C-alpha atoms as one frame of an Amber mdcrd trajectory, in Angstrom:
protein
-114.252 -81.428   2.246-111.861 -78.240   1.644-111.297 -75.446   4.012-112.663
 -73.261   1.586-115.941 -75.114   1.460-116.577 -74.943   5.050-115.668 -71.173
   5.551-118.953 -68.887   5.361-118.929 -67.036   2.272-119.677 -63.213   3.033
-122.281 -61.208   1.561-121.599 -60.067  -1.888-121.506 -56.434  -2.579-124.138
 -55.018  -4.476-124.262 -56.013  -8.236-123.902 -52.164  -9.226-121.169 -51.574
  -7.226-118.440 -53.408  -9.239-118.307 -54.420 -12.757-118.683 -57.672 -14.033
-115.738 -59.735 -13.908-114.040 -60.166 -17.151-113.344 -63.651 -18.664-109.489
 -63.141 -17.921-110.075 -62.207 -14.456-112.602 -65.266 -13.913-109.794 -67.623
 -15.032-107.094 -66.363 -12.875-109.643 -66.370  -9.957-110.334 -70.052 -10.823
-106.771 -70.740 -11.265-105.946 -69.221  -7.823-109.017 -71.137  -6.099-108.191
 -74.704  -7.849-104.348 -74.411  -6.896-105.013 -73.414  -3.262-107.866 -76.841
  -2.893-104.913 -78.681  -4.614-101.788 -77.493  -2.270-103.825 -76.984   1.298
-104.711 -79.911   3.700-108.070 -80.540   4.329-107.764 -78.830   7.868-111.011
 -77.002   9.296-109.549 -74.783  11.543-107.162 -73.309   9.083-108.342 -69.874
   8.100-108.576 -68.999   4.319-109.607 -66.148   1.972-112.733 -66.864   0.766
-112.594 -67.132  -3.010-115.349 -64.818  -4.107-113.650 -61.700  -2.617-110.566
 -62.592  -4.689-112.273 -62.873  -7.542-113.992 -59.755  -7.218-111.025 -57.970
  -6.746-109.198 -59.130  -9.241-111.548 -58.161 -11.648-111.145 -54.520 -10.332
-107.472 -55.002 -10.830-107.615 -56.180 -14.634-109.989 -53.943 -15.943-108.542
 -50.504 -15.083-106.866 -50.174 -18.430-104.704 -47.020 -19.660-106.691 -45.304
 -22.310-105.079 -45.708 -25.913-103.274 -42.818 -26.838-104.378 -41.878 -30.097
-101.675 -41.092 -32.870-101.974 -37.437 -34.546-102.340 -37.207 -38.227 -99.049
 -35.372 -38.620 -97.517 -37.913 -36.126 -98.943 -40.575 -38.595 -97.176 -38.802
 -41.280 -93.738 -38.661 -40.119 -93.950 -42.549 -38.960 -94.951 -43.322 -42.341
 -91.860 -40.592 -44.141 -89.480 -42.336 -41.810 -90.321 -45.811 -42.666 -89.973
 -45.160 -46.085 -86.458 -43.720 -45.735 -85.759 -40.846 -48.154 -84.366 -38.100
 -45.582 -85.598 -34.897 -47.448 -88.629 -32.681 -48.824 -87.490 -29.855 -50.607
 -84.461 -29.132 -49.584 -85.607 -29.913 -45.435 -83.824 -32.660 -43.900 -87.064
 -34.133 -42.039 -86.670 -34.580 -38.476 -89.702 -35.112 -35.668 -92.432 -32.573
 -36.223 -93.141 -32.248 -32.505 -89.539 -30.277 -32.364 -88.692 -29.379 -35.639
 -91.200 -26.761 -37.336 -90.057 -26.956 -40.886 -91.153 -30.780 -41.047 -94.298
 -30.185 -39.510 -94.955 -27.424 -42.366 -94.499 -29.972 -44.886 -96.223 -32.598
 -43.440 -98.766 -30.176 -42.941 -99.044 -29.210 -46.613 -99.675 -32.938 -47.488
-102.785 -32.784 -45.377-104.158 -29.819 -46.427-103.507 -30.717 -50.248-105.813
 -33.607 -49.462-108.382 -31.844 -47.370-107.247 -33.445 -44.379-108.179 -36.966
 -45.610-105.022 -39.268 -44.040-105.125 -41.962 -46.270-104.813 -39.937 -49.448
-101.919 -37.592 -47.557-100.116 -41.142 -46.828-100.778 -41.805 -50.086 -99.453
 -38.553 -52.148 -96.412 -38.587 -49.364 -95.444 -41.725 -50.026 -94.989 -40.976
 -53.996 -93.580 -37.804 -53.329 -90.684 -39.483 -51.045 -89.930 -42.661 -53.334
 -89.964 -40.038 -56.733 -87.347 -37.553 -54.741 -85.049 -40.784 -53.680 -85.269
 -42.064 -57.478 -85.303 -38.194 -59.299 -82.618 -36.286 -56.616 -83.877 -33.035
 -57.255 -81.520 -31.232 -55.226 -78.437 -32.412 -57.427 -80.256 -30.965 -60.337
 -80.315 -27.653 -59.248 -76.376 -27.923 -59.717 -76.813 -30.265 -62.645 -75.504
 -27.518 -66.072 -78.278 -27.529 -68.517 -77.920 -26.514 -72.618 -77.630 -22.999
 -72.912 -79.048 -23.504 -76.280 -82.093 -25.318 -75.231 -82.923 -23.339 -72.292
 -81.305 -20.130 -72.115 -83.932 -17.083 -71.225 -86.515 -19.817 -70.366 -86.638
 -19.456 -66.775 -85.825 -17.703 -63.539 -86.611 -16.990 -59.777 -87.325 -13.974
 -58.052 -87.755 -12.515 -54.487 -88.938  -9.790 -53.381 -88.827  -8.402 -49.456
 -90.420  -5.884 -47.326 -87.696  -3.719 -46.011 -87.312  -3.900 -41.908 -89.124
  -7.444 -41.898 -88.382 -11.019 -41.397 -91.728 -12.366 -41.006 -92.506 -14.843
 -43.998 -95.606 -12.921 -44.782 -93.196 -10.064 -46.010 -91.380 -11.956 -48.589
 -92.877 -12.896 -51.893 -91.423 -15.222 -54.558 -91.539 -15.908 -58.125 -90.844
 -18.449 -60.919 -91.368 -17.229 -64.422 -91.510 -19.565 -67.134 -90.799 -17.592
 -70.757 -91.902 -19.818 -72.963 -91.162 -17.303 -75.854 -87.639 -17.648 -74.930
 -87.811 -20.991 -76.768 -85.774 -21.279 -79.836 -86.396 -24.702 -81.120 -89.276
 -26.867 -79.848 -87.490 -30.000 -81.118 -84.474 -29.183 -79.332 -86.394 -28.153
 -75.937 -89.144 -30.217 -75.745 -87.938 -33.347 -77.554 -86.002 -34.706 -74.745
 -88.990 -35.197 -72.432 -86.567 -36.306 -69.448 -84.057 -33.301 -70.231 -86.905
 -30.871 -70.165 -88.661 -32.231 -66.723 -85.026 -32.085 -65.073 -84.545 -28.542
 -65.981 -88.051 -27.575 -64.923 -87.830 -29.494 -61.096 -84.396 -27.544 -61.083
 -85.845 -24.123 -61.331 -88.817 -25.316 -59.101 -86.188 -26.359 -56.454 -84.411
 -22.975 -56.742 -87.214 -21.183 -55.774 -87.983 -23.594 -52.895 -84.131 -22.617
 -51.539 -85.666 -18.602 -51.732 -89.138 -19.737 -50.191 -86.932 -20.995 -47.313
 -88.895 -23.234 -45.272 -86.142 -24.652 -43.330 -85.499 -21.443 -41.733 -89.178
 -21.595 -40.503 -90.084 -20.712 -36.912 -93.848 -20.757 -36.875 -96.275 -23.824
 -37.926 -98.962 -23.475 -40.556-102.627 -24.531 -40.518-105.343 -25.221 -43.331
-106.108 -21.347 -43.740-102.671 -19.542 -42.831 -99.813 -20.429 -44.920 -97.683
 -17.855 -45.891 -95.224 -20.196 -47.437 -96.257 -20.156 -51.249 -94.847 -18.831
 -54.593 -96.375 -16.899 -57.297 -95.778 -18.604 -61.126 -96.002 -16.591 -64.150
 -96.108 -18.679 -67.365 -95.539 -16.369 -70.288 -96.567 -17.475 -73.693 -95.766
 -14.536 -76.058 -94.900 -15.222 -79.975 -95.698 -18.872 -78.922 -99.120 -19.966
 -80.772 -97.293 -22.303 -83.225 -96.711 -24.665 -79.677 -99.966 -25.809 -80.159
 -98.991 -27.933 -83.629 -96.449 -29.679 -81.476 -96.978 -33.161 -79.830 -93.642
 -32.685 -77.841 -94.836 -29.539 -76.131 -98.564 -31.250 -75.239 -96.419 -34.476
 -74.101 -93.807 -31.730 -71.641 -96.996 -29.928 -70.500 -98.871 -32.883 -69.650
 -96.098 -34.598 -67.589 -95.095 -31.356 -65.864 -98.620 -31.014 -64.615 -98.471
 -34.521 -63.281 -95.294 -34.087 -61.736 -95.797 -30.789 -60.113 -99.337 -31.838
 -58.844 -97.932 -34.944 -57.158 -94.671 -33.611 -55.715 -95.345 -30.314 -54.875
 -98.405 -29.781 -53.221 -99.885 -26.556 -51.580 -96.828 -24.382 -52.653 -98.899
 -22.300 -54.986-100.533 -18.890 -54.299-101.295 -17.594 -57.521-100.416 -18.464
 -61.419-100.822 -16.077 -63.790-100.864 -17.291 -68.007 -99.644 -14.174 -69.380
 -99.858 -13.133 -73.129-102.131 -16.261 -73.835-103.216 -17.028 -77.257-106.756
 -18.371 -77.219-105.375 -21.633 -79.112-103.304 -22.514 -76.051-106.784 -24.080
 -74.582-105.288 -27.513 -74.553-102.964 -26.350 -71.540-106.091 -25.915 -69.247
-107.425 -29.447 -70.557-104.671 -31.081 -69.138-104.359 -29.059 -66.149-108.365
 -30.055 -65.370-107.225 -33.408 -65.853-104.679 -33.643 -63.190-104.790 -30.571
 -60.636-107.182 -30.168 -57.685-110.426 -27.792 -58.152-109.386 -25.663 -55.765
-105.817 -25.377 -57.400-107.646 -24.653 -60.779-109.111 -21.398 -59.010-105.764
 -19.913 -58.328-105.092 -19.661 -62.394-105.667 -16.381 -63.944-105.011 -16.207
 -68.163-104.010 -12.886 -69.114-103.897 -11.888 -72.775-101.892  -8.882 -71.816
 -98.782  -9.007 -69.945 -98.425  -5.598 -69.472-100.996  -5.711 -66.967 -99.482
  -8.015 -64.698 -98.244  -5.311 -62.171-101.452  -4.218 -61.070-102.550  -7.914
 -59.871-100.475  -7.804 -56.546-101.988  -4.744 -54.653-102.835  -7.086 -51.636
 -99.341  -8.035 -51.113 -97.403  -7.219 -47.873 -94.247  -6.275 -49.923 -95.209
  -2.971 -50.222 -95.111  -1.670 -54.315 -94.849  -5.198 -55.408 -96.059  -4.619
 -58.606 -93.356  -1.837 -59.348 -90.752  -4.051 -58.775 -91.462  -6.721 -61.637
 -89.964  -5.595 -64.945 -91.159  -2.999 -67.437 -92.593  -5.827 -69.813 -94.661
  -6.770 -67.115 -96.340  -3.542 -65.978 -93.643  -2.511 -63.252 -90.445  -0.673
 -63.176 -87.814  -2.901 -62.040 -84.682  -4.709 -64.081 -85.297  -7.253 -66.826
 -85.216 -10.570 -65.320 -82.210 -11.404 -66.754 -80.926  -9.124 -63.973 -83.026
  -9.565 -61.289 -83.468 -13.404 -61.613 -82.116 -16.398 -61.249 -82.441 -19.729
 -63.119 -80.889 -23.150 -63.839 -77.179 -23.313 -64.434 -76.433 -23.097 -68.338
 -73.414 -24.102 -70.366
């Protein structure tokens, strides 16, 4: 008989005082007791710690685990971005969002675009990073496009509230002047070239939006880092007949919906002929319903200036060109477009 068997067992604490021993703790206690029985001679007078309290004490130590720290959605998107490998989105070199506000803004936009559905945000972010790695949009900003094909078709303008540096006091516009098309086949016939030109225009607008200098995070309801878009369809009713235009419209909508989420403040389709309905058909297929609500068709582009009364840039409408109801200079003078040669 071992020393353990000869010692009286002290009274056990009440059952509710201590948690039931875990499997791991019980196994550890049994192993300790077995080792002690094997290694200790059978000497009745040798004092020895009772086995039961040892097992109980082991249980208390083993079950005291640190609570799991749950990763935030932003942290998970950041981990995904790092794993993907492409280091940039919209001209911002991605970094730890805990310390880098521009990165946090971009990742938050992907959450906002998907109504906080993390799985969908991850999928869209992955596709954007893969697309940017393949397409290299920043290189397109410096690429020279055909003047014969794209001259007068696209501009970016920026308007500031004098004396303010707040992001809310800046308005950025992209202008797509499809009335400037000289040849449908030349401009839209090469789909890849047209998309590159259109992406270059968007990246120029993002430079003016200047997310890389942001110092204040955004939320789902407060995001000043968005832009206006104007599509002018004056004198282009004939485009309805072109399969090239339909292909270019459909592909542009898909590319932009996928890779430029939550950047649109409002979109105005001006001088729109009724027969341009096919454009809206494509949009409804690929663009979120909440984004469609930001689209405003206008038959008369001269009324555009009155739409911006709520802007924090005072008298914004007056800064627009005269053919849009403002008092500003022509787009070719106040705006900037992709490089042409």
